[in-house]
Tab-separated table of C-alpha atoms in Angstrom:
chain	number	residue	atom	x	y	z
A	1	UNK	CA	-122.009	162.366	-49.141
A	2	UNK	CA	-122.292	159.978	-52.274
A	3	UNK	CA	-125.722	158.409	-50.814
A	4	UNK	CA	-128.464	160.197	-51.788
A	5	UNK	CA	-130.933	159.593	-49.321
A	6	UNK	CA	-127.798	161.142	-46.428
A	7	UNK	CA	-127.372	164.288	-48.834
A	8	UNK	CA	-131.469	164.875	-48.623
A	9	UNK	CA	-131.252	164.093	-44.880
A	10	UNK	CA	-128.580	166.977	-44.266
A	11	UNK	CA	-130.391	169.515	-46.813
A	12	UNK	CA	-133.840	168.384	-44.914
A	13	UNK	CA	-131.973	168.835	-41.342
A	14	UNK	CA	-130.251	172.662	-42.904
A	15	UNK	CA	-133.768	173.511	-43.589
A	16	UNK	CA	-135.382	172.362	-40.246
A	17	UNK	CA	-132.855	174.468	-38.898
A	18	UNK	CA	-133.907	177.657	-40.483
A	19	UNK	CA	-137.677	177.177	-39.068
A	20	UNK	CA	-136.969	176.269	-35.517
A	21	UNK	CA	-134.436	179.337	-35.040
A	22	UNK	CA	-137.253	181.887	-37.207
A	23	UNK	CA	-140.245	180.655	-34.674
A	24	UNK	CA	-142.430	182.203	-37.269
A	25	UNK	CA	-145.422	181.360	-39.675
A	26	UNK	CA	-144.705	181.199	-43.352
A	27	UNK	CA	-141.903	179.470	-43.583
A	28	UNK	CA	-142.029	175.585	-45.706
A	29	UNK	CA	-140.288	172.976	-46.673
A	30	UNK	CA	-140.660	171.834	-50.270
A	31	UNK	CA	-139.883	168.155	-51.346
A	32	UNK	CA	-138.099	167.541	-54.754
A	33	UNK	CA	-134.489	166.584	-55.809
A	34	UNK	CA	-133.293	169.294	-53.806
A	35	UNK	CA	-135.599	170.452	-50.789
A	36	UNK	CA	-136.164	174.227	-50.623
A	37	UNK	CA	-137.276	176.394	-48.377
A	38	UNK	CA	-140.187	178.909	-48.796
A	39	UNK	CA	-141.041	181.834	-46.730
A	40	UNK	CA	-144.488	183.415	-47.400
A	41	UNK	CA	-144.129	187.246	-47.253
A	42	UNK	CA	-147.296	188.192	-48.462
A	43	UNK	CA	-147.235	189.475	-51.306
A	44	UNK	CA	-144.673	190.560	-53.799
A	45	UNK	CA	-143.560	193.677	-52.772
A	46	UNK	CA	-143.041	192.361	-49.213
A	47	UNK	CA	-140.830	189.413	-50.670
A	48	UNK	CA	-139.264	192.510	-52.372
A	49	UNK	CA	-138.528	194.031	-49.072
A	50	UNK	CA	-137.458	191.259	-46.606
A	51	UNK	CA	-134.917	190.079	-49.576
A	52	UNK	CA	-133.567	193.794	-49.447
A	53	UNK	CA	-133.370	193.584	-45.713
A	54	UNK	CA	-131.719	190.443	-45.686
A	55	UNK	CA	-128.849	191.338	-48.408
A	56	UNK	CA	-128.351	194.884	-46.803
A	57	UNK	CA	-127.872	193.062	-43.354
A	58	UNK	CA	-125.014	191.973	-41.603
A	59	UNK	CA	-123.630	189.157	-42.854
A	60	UNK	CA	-125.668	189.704	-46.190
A	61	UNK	CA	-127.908	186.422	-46.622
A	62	UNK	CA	-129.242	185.768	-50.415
A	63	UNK	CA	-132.253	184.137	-51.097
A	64	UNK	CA	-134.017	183.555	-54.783
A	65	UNK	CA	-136.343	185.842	-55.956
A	66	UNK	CA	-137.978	183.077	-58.542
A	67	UNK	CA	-140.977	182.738	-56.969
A	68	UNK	CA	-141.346	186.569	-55.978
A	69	UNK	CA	-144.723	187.252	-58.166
A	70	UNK	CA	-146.265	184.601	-55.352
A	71	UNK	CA	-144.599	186.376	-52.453
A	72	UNK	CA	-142.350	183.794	-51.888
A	73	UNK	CA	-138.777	183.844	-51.236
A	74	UNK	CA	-136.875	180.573	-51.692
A	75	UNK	CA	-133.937	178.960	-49.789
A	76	UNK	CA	-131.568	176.442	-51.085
A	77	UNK	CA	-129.581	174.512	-48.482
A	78	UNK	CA	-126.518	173.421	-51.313
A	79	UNK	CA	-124.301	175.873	-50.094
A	80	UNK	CA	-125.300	176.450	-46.313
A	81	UNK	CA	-123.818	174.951	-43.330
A	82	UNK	CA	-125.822	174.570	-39.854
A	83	UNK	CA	-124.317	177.745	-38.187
A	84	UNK	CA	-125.551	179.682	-41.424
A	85	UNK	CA	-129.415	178.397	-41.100
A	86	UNK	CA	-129.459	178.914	-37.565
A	87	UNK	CA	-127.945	182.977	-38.511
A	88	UNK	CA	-130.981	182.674	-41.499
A	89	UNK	CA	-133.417	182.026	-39.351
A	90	UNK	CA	-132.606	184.434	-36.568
A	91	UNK	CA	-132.331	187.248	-39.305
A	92	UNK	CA	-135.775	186.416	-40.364
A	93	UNK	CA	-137.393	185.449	-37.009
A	94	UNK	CA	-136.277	189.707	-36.522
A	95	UNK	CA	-137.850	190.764	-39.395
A	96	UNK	CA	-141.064	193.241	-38.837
C-alpha cells in the first residue's frame, strides 16, 4: 500500500502475529520507520543458538543477528506474510 500509516498497520499486525502464536516472554515490538520485532534470548550465546535452531529448522526462518551482543534477535516484517509469522512464532513458542 502507498499510504503509509496502512503499510505500518500491516507490518504492526505481521508482528502482533508473531507474539500471540509464540505465547512467550521476550518477545517486543519496536516503533520506528519500520517496526521490528525483538526477542530477548538472554544473552548472546543463546541469541547465537535459537538463530541456529531456527535456520537449521524446517522451513529455515532468518532473523538478524545485529543486535546479538544484547541477546537480541530482530524480526523484520518487509518480507513476511501472515501465514509466515504465525509459522515464526510457533517455531519459537517450541524453542527450549
Amino acid at each position: 500500500s502507498a499510504d503509509p500509516a496502512a503499510r505500518q498497520a500491516r507490518w504492526r499486525g505481521i508482528l502482533q502475529a508473531i507474539v500471540d502464536a509464540a505465547g512467550k516472554p521476550g518477545l517486543h515490538i519496536e516503533d520506528g520507520a519500520t517496526p521490528l520485532l525483538t526477542f530477548d534470548a538472554g544473552s548472546p550465546d543463546a541469541a547465537t543458538l535459537v538463530a541456529r535452531q531456527l535456520a537449521e529448522g524446517s522451513p529455515s526462518i532468518a532473523c538478524s543477528l545485529g543486535r546479538r551482543d544484547e541477546g537480541l534477535l530482530v524480526f523484520n516484517p518487509l518480507a513476511l506474510t501472515e501465514d509466515q509469522a504465525g509459522e515464526i512464532g510457533r517455531r519459537l513458542r517450541d524453542l527450549r
